[in-house]
PDB file of C-alpha atoms and ligand atoms in Angstrom:
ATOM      1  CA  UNK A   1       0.000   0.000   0.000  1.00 49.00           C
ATOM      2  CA  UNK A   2       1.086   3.223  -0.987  1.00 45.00           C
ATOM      3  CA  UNK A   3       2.056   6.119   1.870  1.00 52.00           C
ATOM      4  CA  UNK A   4      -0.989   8.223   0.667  1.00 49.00           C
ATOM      5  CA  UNK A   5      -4.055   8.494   2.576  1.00 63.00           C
ATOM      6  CA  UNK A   6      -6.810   7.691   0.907  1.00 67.00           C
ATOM      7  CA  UNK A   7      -6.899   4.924  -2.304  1.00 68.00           C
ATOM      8  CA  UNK A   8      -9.255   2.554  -3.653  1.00 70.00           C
ATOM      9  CA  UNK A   9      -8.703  -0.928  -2.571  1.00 62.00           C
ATOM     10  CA  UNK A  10      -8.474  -2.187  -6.112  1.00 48.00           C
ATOM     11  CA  UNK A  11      -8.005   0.507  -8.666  1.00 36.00           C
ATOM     12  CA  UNK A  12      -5.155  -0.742 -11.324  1.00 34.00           C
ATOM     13  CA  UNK A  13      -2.840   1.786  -9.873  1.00 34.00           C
ATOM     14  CA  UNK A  14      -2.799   0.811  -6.241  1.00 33.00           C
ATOM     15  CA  UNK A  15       0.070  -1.361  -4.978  1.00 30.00           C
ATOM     16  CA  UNK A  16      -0.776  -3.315  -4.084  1.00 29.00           C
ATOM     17  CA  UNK A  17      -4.039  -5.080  -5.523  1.00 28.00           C
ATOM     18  CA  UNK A  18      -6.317  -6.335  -3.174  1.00 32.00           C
ATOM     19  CA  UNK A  19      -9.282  -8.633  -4.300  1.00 32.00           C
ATOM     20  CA  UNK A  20     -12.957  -6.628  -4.393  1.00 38.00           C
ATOM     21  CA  UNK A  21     -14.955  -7.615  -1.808  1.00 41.00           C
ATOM     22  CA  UNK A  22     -17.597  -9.521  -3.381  1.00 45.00           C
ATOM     23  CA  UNK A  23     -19.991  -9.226  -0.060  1.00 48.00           C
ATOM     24  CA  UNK A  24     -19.975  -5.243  -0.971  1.00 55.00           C
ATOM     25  CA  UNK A  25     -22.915  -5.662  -3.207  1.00 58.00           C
ATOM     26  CA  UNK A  26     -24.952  -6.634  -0.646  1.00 59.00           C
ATOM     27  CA  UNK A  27     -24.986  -3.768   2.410  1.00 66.00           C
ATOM     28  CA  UNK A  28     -26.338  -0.962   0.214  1.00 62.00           C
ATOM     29  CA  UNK A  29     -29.790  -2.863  -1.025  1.00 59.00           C
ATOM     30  CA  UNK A  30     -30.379  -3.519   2.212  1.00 54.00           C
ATOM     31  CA  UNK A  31     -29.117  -0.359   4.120  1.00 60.00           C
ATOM     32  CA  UNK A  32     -31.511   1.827   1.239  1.00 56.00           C
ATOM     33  CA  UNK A  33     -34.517  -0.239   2.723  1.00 56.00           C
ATOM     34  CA  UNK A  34     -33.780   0.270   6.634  1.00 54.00           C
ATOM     35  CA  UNK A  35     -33.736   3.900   5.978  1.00 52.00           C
ATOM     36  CA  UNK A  36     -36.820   4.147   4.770  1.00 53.00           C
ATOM     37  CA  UNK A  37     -38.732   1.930   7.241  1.00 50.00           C
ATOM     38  CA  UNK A  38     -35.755   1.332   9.754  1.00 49.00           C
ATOM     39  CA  UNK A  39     -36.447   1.222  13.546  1.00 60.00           C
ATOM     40  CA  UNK A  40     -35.453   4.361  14.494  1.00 66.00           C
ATOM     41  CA  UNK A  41     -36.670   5.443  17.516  1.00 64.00           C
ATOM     42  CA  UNK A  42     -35.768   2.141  19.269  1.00 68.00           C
ATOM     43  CA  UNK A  43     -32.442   3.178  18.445  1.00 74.00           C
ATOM     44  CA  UNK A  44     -31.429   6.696  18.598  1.00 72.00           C
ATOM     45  CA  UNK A  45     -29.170   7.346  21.628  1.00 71.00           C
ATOM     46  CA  UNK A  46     -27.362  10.245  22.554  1.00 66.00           C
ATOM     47  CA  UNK A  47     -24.619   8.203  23.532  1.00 72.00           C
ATOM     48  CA  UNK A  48     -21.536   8.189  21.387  1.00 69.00           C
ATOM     49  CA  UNK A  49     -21.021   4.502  23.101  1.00 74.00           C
ATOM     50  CA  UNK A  50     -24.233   2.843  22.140  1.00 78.00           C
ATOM     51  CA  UNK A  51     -23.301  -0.304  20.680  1.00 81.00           C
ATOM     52  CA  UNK A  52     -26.079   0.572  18.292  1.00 87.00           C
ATOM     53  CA  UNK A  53     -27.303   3.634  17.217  1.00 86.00           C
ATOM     54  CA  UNK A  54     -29.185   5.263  14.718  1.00 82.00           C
ATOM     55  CA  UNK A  55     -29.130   8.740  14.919  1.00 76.00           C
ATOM     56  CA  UNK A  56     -28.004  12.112  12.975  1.00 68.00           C
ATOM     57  CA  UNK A  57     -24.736  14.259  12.825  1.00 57.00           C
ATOM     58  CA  UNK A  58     -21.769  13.183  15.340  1.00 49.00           C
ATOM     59  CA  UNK A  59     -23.144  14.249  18.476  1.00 50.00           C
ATOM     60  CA  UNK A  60     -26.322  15.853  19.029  1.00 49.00           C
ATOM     61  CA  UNK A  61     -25.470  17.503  21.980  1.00 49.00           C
ATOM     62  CA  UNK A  62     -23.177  19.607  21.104  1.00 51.00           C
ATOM     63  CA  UNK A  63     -22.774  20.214  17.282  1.00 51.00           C
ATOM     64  CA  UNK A  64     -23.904  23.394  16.389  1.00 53.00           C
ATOM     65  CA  UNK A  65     -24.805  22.645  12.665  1.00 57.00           C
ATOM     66  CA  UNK A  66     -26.677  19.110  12.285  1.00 63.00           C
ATOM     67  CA  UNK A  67     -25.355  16.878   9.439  1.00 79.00           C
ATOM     68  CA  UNK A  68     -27.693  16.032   6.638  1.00 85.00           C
ATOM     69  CA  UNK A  69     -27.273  12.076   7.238  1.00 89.00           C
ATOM     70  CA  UNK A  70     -28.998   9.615   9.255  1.00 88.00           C
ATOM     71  CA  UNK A  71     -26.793   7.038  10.083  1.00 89.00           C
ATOM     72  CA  UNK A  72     -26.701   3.162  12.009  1.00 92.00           C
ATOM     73  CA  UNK A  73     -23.908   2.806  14.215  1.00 93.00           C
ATOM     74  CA  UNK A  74     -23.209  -0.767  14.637  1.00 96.00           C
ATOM     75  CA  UNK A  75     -19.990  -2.677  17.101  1.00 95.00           C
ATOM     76  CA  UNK A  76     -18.714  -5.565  15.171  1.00 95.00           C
ATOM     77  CA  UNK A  77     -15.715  -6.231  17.032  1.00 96.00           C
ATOM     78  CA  UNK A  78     -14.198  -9.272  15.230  1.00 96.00           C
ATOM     79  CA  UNK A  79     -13.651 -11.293  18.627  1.00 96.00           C
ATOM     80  CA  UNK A  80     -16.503 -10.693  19.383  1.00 95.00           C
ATOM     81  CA  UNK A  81     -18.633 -10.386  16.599  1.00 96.00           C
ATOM     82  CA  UNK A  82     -21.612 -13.211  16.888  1.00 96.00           C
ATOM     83  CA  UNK A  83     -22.272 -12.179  20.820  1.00 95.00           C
ATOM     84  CA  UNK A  84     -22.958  -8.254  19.314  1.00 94.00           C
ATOM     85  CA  UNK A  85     -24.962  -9.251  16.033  1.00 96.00           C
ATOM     86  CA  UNK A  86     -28.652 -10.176  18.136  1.00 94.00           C
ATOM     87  CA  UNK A  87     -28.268  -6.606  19.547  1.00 93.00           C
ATOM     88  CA  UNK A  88     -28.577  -5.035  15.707  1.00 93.00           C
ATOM     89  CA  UNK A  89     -32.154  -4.465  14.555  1.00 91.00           C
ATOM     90  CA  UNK A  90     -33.559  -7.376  12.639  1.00 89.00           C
ATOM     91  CA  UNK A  91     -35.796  -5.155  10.422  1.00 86.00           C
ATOM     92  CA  UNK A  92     -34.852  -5.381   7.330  1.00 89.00           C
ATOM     93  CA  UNK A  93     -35.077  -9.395   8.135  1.00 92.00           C
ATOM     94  CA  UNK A  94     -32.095 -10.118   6.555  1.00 93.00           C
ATOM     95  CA  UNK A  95     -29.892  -7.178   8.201  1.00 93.00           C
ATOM     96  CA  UNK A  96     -27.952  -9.436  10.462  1.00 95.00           C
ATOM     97  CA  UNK A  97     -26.890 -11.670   8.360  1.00 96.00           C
ATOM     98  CA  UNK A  98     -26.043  -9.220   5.112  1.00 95.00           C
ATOM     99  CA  UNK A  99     -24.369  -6.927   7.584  1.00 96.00           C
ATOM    100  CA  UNK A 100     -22.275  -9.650   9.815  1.00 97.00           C
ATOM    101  CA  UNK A 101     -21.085 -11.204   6.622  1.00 97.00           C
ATOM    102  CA  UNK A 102     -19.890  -8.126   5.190  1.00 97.00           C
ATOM    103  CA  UNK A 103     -18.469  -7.014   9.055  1.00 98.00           C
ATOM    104  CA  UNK A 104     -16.281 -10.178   8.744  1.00 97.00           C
ATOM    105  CA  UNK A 105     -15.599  -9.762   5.157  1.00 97.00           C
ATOM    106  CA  UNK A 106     -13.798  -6.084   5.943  1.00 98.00           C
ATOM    107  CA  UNK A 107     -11.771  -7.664   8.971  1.00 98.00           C
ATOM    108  CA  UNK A 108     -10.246  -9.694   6.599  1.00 98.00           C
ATOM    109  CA  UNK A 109      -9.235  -7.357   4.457  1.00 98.00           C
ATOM    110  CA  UNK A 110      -8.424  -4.996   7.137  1.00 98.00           C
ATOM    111  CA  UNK A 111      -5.637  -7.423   8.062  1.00 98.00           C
ATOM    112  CA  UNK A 112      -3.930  -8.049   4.609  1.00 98.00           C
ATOM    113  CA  UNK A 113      -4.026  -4.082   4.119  1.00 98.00           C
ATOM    114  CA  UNK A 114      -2.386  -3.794   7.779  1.00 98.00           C
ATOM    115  CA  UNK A 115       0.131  -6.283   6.688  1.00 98.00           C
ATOM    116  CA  UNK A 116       0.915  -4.155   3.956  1.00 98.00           C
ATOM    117  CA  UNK A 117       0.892  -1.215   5.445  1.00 98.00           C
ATOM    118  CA  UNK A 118       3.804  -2.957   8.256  1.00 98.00           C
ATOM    119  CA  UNK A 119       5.727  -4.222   5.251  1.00 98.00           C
ATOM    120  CA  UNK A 120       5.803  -0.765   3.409  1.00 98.00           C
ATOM    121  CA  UNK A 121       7.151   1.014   6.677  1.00 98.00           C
ATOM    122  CA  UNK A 122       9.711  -1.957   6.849  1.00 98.00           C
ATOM    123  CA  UNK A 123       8.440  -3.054  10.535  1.00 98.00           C
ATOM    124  CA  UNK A 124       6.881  -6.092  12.135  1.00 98.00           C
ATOM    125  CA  UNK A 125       4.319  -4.090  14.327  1.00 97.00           C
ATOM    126  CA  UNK A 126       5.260  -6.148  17.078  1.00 97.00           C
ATOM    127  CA  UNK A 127       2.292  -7.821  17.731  1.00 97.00           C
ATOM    128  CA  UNK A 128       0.254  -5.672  16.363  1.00 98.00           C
ATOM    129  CA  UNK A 129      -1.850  -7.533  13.706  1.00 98.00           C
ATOM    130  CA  UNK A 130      -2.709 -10.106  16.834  1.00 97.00           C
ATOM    131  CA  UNK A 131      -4.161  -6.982  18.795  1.00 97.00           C
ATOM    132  CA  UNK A 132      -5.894  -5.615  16.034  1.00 98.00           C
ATOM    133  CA  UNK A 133      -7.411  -8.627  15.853  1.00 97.00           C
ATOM    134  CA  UNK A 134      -9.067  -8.609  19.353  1.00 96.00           C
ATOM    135  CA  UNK A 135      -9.561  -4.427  18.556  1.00 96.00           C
ATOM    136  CA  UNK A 136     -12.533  -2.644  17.765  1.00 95.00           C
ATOM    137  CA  UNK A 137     -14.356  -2.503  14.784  1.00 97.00           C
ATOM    138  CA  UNK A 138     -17.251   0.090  13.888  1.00 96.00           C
ATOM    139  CA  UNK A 139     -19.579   0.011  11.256  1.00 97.00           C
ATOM    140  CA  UNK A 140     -21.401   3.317   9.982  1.00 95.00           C
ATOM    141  CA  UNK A 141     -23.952   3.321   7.639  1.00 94.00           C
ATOM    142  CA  UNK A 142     -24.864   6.361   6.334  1.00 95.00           C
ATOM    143  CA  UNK A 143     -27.771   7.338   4.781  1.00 93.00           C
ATOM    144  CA  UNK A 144     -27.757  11.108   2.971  1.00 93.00           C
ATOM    145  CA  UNK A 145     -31.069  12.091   2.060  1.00 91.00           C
ATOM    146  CA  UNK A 146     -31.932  14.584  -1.246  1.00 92.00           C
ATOM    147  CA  UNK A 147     -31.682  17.629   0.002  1.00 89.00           C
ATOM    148  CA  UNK A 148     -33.296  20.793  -1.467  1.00 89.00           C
ATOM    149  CA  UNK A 149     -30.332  22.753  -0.783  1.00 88.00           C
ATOM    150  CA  UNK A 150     -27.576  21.188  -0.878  1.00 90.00           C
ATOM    151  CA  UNK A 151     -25.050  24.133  -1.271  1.00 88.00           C
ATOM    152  CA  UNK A 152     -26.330  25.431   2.698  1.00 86.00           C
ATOM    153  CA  UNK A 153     -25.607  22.164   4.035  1.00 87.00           C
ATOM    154  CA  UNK A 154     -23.111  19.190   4.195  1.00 90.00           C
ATOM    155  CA  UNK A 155     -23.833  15.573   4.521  1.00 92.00           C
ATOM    156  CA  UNK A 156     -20.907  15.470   7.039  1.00 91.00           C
ATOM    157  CA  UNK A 157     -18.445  18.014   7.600  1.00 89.00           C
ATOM    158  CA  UNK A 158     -14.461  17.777   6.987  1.00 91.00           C
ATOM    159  CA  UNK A 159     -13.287  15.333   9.445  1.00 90.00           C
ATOM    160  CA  UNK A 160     -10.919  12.683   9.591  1.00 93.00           C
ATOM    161  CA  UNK A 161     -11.244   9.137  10.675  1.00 93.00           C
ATOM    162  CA  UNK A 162     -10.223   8.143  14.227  1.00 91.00           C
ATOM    163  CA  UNK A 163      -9.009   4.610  13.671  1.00 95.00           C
ATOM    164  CA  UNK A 164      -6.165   2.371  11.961  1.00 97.00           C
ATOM    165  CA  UNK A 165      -7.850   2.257   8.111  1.00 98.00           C
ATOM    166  CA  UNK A 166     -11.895   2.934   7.605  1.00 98.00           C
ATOM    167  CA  UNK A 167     -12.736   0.973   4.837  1.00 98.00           C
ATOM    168  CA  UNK A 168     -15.700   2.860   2.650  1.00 98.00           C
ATOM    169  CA  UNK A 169     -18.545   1.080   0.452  1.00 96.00           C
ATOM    170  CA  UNK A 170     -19.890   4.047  -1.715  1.00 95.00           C
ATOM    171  CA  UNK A 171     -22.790   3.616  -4.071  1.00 95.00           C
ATOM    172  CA  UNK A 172     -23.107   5.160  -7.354  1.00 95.00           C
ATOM    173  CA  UNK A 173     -24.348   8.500  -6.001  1.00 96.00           C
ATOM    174  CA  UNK A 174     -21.371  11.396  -5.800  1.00 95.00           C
ATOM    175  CA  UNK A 175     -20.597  12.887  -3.070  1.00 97.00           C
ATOM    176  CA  UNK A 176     -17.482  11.871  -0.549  1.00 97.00           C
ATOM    177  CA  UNK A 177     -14.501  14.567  -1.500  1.00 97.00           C
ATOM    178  CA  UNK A 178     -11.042  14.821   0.389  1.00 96.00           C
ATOM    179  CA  UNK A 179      -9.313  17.469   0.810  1.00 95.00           C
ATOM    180  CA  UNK A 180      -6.084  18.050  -0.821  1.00 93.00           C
ATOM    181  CA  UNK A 181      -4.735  21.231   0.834  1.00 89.00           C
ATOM    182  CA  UNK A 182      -5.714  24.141   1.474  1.00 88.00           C
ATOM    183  CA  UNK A 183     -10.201  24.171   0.752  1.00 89.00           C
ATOM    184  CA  UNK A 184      -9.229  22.297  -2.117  1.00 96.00           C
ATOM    185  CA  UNK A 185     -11.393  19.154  -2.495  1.00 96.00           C
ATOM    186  CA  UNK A 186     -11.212  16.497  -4.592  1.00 97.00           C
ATOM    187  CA  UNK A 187     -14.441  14.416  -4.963  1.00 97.00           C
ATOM    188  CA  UNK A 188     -14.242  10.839  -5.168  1.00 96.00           C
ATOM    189  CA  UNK A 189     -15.610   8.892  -7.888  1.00 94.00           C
ATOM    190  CA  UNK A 190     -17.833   5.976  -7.282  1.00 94.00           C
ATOM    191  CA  UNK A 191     -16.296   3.132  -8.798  1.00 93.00           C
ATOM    192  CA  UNK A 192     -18.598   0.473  -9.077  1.00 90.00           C
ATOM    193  CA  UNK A 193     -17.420  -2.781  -6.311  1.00 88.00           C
ATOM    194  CA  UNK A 194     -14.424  -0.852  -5.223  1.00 94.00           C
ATOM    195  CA  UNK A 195     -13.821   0.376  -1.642  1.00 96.00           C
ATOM    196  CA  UNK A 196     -12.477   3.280  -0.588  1.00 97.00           C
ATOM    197  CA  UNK A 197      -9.537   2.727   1.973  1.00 97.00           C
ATOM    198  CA  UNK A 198      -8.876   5.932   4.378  1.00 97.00           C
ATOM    199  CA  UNK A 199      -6.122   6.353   6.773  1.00 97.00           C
ATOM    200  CA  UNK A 200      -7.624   7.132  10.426  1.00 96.00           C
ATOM    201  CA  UNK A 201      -5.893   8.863  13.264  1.00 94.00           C
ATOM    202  CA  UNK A 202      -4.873   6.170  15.226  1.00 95.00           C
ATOM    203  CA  UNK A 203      -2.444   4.502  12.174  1.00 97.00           C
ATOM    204  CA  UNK A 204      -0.431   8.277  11.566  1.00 97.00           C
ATOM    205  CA  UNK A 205       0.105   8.447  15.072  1.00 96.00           C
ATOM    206  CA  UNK A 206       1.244   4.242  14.976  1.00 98.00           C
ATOM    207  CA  UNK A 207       3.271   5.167  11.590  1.00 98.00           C
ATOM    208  CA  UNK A 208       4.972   8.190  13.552  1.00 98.00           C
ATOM    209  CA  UNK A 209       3.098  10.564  10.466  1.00 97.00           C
ATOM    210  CA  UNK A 210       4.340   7.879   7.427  1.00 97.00           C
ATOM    211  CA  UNK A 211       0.666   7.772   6.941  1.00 98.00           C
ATOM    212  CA  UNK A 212      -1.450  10.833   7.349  1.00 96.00           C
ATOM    213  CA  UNK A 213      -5.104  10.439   7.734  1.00 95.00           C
ATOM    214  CA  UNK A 214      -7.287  12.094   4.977  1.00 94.00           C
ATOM    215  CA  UNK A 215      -9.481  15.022   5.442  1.00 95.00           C
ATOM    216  CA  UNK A 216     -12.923  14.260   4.080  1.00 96.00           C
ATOM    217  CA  UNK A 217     -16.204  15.833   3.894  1.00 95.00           C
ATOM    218  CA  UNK A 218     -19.487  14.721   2.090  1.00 96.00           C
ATOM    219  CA  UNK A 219     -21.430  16.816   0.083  1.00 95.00           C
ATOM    220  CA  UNK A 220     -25.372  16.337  -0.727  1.00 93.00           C
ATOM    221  CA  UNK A 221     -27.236  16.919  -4.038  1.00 93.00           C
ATOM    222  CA  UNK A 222     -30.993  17.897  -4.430  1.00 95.00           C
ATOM    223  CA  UNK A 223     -32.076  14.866  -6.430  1.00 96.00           C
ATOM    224  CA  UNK A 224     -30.721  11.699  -4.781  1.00 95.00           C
ATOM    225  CA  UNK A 225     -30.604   9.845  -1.741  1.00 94.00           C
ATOM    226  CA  UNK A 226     -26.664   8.586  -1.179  1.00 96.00           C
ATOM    227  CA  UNK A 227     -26.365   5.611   0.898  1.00 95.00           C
ATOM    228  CA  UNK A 228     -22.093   4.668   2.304  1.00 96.00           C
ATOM    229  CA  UNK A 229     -21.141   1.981   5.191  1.00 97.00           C
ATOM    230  CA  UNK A 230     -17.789   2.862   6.246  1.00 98.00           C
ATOM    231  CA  UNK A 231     -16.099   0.058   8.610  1.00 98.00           C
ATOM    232  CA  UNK A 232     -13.726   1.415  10.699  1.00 97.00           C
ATOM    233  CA  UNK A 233     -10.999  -0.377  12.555  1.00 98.00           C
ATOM    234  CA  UNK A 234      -8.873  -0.078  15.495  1.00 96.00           C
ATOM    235  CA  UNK A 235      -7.590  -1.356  18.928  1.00 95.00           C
ATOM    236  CA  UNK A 236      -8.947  -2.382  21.823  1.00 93.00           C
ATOM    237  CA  UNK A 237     -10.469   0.699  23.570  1.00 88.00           C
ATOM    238  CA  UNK A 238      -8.270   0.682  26.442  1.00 89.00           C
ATOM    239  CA  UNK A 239      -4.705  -0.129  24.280  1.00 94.00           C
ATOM    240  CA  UNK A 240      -2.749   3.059  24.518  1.00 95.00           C
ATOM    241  CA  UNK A 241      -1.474   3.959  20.799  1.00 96.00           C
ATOM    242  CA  UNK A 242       1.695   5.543  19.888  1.00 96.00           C
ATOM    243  CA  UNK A 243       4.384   5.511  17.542  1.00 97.00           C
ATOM    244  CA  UNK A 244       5.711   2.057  16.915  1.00 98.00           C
ATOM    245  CA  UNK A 245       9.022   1.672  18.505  1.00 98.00           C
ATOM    246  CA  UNK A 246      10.540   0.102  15.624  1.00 98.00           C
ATOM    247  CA  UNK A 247      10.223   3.188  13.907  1.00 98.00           C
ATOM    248  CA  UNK A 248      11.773   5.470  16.744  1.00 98.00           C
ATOM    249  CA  UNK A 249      14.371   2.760  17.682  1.00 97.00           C
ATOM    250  CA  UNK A 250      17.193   5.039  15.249  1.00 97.00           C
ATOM    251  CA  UNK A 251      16.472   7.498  17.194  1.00 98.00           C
ATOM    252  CA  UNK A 252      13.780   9.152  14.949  1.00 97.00           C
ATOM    253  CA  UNK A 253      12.014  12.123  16.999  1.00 98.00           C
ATOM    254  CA  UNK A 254       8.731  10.753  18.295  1.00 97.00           C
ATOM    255  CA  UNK A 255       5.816  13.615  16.478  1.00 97.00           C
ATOM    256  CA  UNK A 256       2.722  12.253  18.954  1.00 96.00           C
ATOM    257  CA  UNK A 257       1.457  11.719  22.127  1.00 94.00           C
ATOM    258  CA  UNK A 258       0.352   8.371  23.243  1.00 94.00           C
ATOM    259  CA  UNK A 259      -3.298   8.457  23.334  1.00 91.00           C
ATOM    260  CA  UNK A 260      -6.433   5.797  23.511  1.00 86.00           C
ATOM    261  CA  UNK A 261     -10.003   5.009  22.194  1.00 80.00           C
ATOM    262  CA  UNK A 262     -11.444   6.333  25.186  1.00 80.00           C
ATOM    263  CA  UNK A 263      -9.571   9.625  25.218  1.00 82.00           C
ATOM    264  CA  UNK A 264     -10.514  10.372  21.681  1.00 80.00           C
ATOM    265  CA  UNK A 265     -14.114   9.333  23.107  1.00 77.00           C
ATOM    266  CA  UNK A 266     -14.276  11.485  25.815  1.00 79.00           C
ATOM    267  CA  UNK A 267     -12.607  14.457  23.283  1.00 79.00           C
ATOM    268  CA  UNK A 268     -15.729  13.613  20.858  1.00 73.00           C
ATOM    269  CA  UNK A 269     -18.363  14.126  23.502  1.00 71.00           C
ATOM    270  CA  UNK A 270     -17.405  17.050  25.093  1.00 72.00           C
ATOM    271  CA  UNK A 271     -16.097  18.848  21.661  1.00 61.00           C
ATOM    272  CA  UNK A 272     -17.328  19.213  17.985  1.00 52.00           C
ATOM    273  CA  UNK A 273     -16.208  15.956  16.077  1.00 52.00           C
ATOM    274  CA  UNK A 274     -14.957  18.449  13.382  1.00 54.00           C
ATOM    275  CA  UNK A 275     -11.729  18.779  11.266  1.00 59.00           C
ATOM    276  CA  UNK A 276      -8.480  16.813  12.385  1.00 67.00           C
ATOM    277  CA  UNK A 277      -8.521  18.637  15.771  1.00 75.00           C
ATOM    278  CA  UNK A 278      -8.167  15.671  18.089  1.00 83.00           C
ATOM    279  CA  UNK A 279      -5.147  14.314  16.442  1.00 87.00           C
ATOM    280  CA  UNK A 280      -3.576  17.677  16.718  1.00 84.00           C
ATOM    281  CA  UNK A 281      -4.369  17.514  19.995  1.00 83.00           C
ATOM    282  CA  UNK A 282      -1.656  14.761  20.086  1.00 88.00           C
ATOM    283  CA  UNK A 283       0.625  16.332  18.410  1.00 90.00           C
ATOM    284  CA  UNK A 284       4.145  17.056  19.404  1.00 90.00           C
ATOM    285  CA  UNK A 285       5.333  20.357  18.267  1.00 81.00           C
ATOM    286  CA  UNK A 286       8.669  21.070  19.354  1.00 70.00           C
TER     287      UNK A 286
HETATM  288  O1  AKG B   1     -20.196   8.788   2.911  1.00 81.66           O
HETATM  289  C1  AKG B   1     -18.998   8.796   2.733  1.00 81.66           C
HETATM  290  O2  AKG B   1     -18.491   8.624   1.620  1.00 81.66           O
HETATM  291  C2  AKG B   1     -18.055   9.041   3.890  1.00 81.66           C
HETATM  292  C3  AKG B   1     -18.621   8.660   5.226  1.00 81.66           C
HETATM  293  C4  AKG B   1     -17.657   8.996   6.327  1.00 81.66           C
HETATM  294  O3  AKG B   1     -16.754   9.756   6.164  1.00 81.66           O
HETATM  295  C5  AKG B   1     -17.784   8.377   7.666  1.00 81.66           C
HETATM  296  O4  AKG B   1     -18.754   7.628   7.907  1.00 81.66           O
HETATM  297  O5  AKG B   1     -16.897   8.621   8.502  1.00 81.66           O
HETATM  298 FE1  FE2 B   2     -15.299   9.626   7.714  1.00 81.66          FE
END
């Protein structure tokens, strides 16, 4: 895997080529159904820790400016995943099973595009891979309603992932950009069973900054509904991340702070979840 940040998991020019998830078909048939007649209310949830969670924007307390998204927050952690899946809702009937198989379809690729991602910075992690494997693993599906005007609103704001790699299913609706430098944005094009493969927080504070995570924001149009599940993966809550040692162990400067799930938890419900502001919160400027 190339040191950019964001890259399609199979385009021709990606090193290196990983295999299209053939599960991806399935999420956004059923994902456009549970937004229309979903069970909402059962779910929505303040709480930023809800295990499931349908609700709008990234915290309802305190953002200022509401998202135009509804989304479905659902914990798949992959040692865990068959104790969480009778927790998800069961309308759509077949959302358990569509949405587990997928879950366990991105934890697989997760881990070959971790492996390459050790290989390219010339470490072994450590362990790593093994603890990623009992980590955490998030699924998001988004839902972006037509909206009338789309030019006063976003669907989400700029904002960068907090884990390792989020892996992104997009369907043929435009609409995710990242951002290039300075309010430049560069939309993404669907590409039809291809997933989008962003670099979170947590892996450019592991990589010591190799890997930067991407900027992204999602823009809404006035005439169609846009439907994403983005699987995002990471440690176990409680594992303390920082630079790996290998990296620092020539006595390269250390640029971040160690830090944890539940920190960057905490940050997210007492702050607005916007713009790359908890990762410069870790920082070290010197
Ligand atoms: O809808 C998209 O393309 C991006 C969604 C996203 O950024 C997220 O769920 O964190
Ligand atoms: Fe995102």
């Amino acid at each position: 895997m190339a040191e950019s940040s964001s890259s399609h998991a199979h385009h021709p020019q990606q090193q290196p080529t990983v295999a299209t998830c053939k599960a991806s078909e399935e999420p956004n048939k059923g994902v456009r159904h549970l937004c229309e007649r979903g069970e909402r209310a059962r779910h929505m949830s303040p709480d930023i820790r809800a295990p499931v969670r349908y609700g709008t924007s990234f915290n309802q307390l305190n953002d200022g400016v509401l998202c135009w998204r509804d989304f479905l927050k659902l914990l798949c952690n992959p040692a865990r995943l068959d104790d969480v899946v009778p927790s998800w809702p069961n309308n759509p009937s077949d959302l358990r099973e569509v949405m587990s198989a997928y879950a366990r379809a991105n934890q697989g690729l997760f881990r070959e595009l971790m492996e390459a991602a050790l290989e390219a910075m010339g470490i072994t992690g450590e362990g790593v891979l093994e603890e990623l494997d009992c980590g955490t693993q998030m699924m998001m599906v988004n839902c972006f309603p037509a909206c009338p005007e789309p030019e006063l609103t976003l669907g989400m704001p700029p904002h960068s992932d907090y884990g390792f790699l989020t892996l992104l299913l997009q369907d043929q609706v435009n609409g995710l950009e990242v951002c290039q430098g300075d309010d430049d944005w560069l939309l993404v094009d669907p590409l039809p069973g291809a997933l989008i493969i962003n670099v979170g927080d947590h892996l450019e504070i592991f990589s010591n900054g190799r890997y930067k995570s991407v900027l992204h924001r999602v823009r809404v149009n006035s005439t169609q509904l846009r439907i994403s599940v983005a699987s995002l993966h990471s440690l176990p809550p409680e594992r303390v991340i920082g630079p790996a040692p290998e990296l620092l162990a020539d006595g390269t400067p250390r640029r971040y702070m160690d830090t944890d799930l539940t920190t960057f938890l905490d940050y997210l419900a007492s702050a607005e979840g916007k713009h790359k502001t908890f990762l410069q919160s870790r920082r070290i400027t010197t």
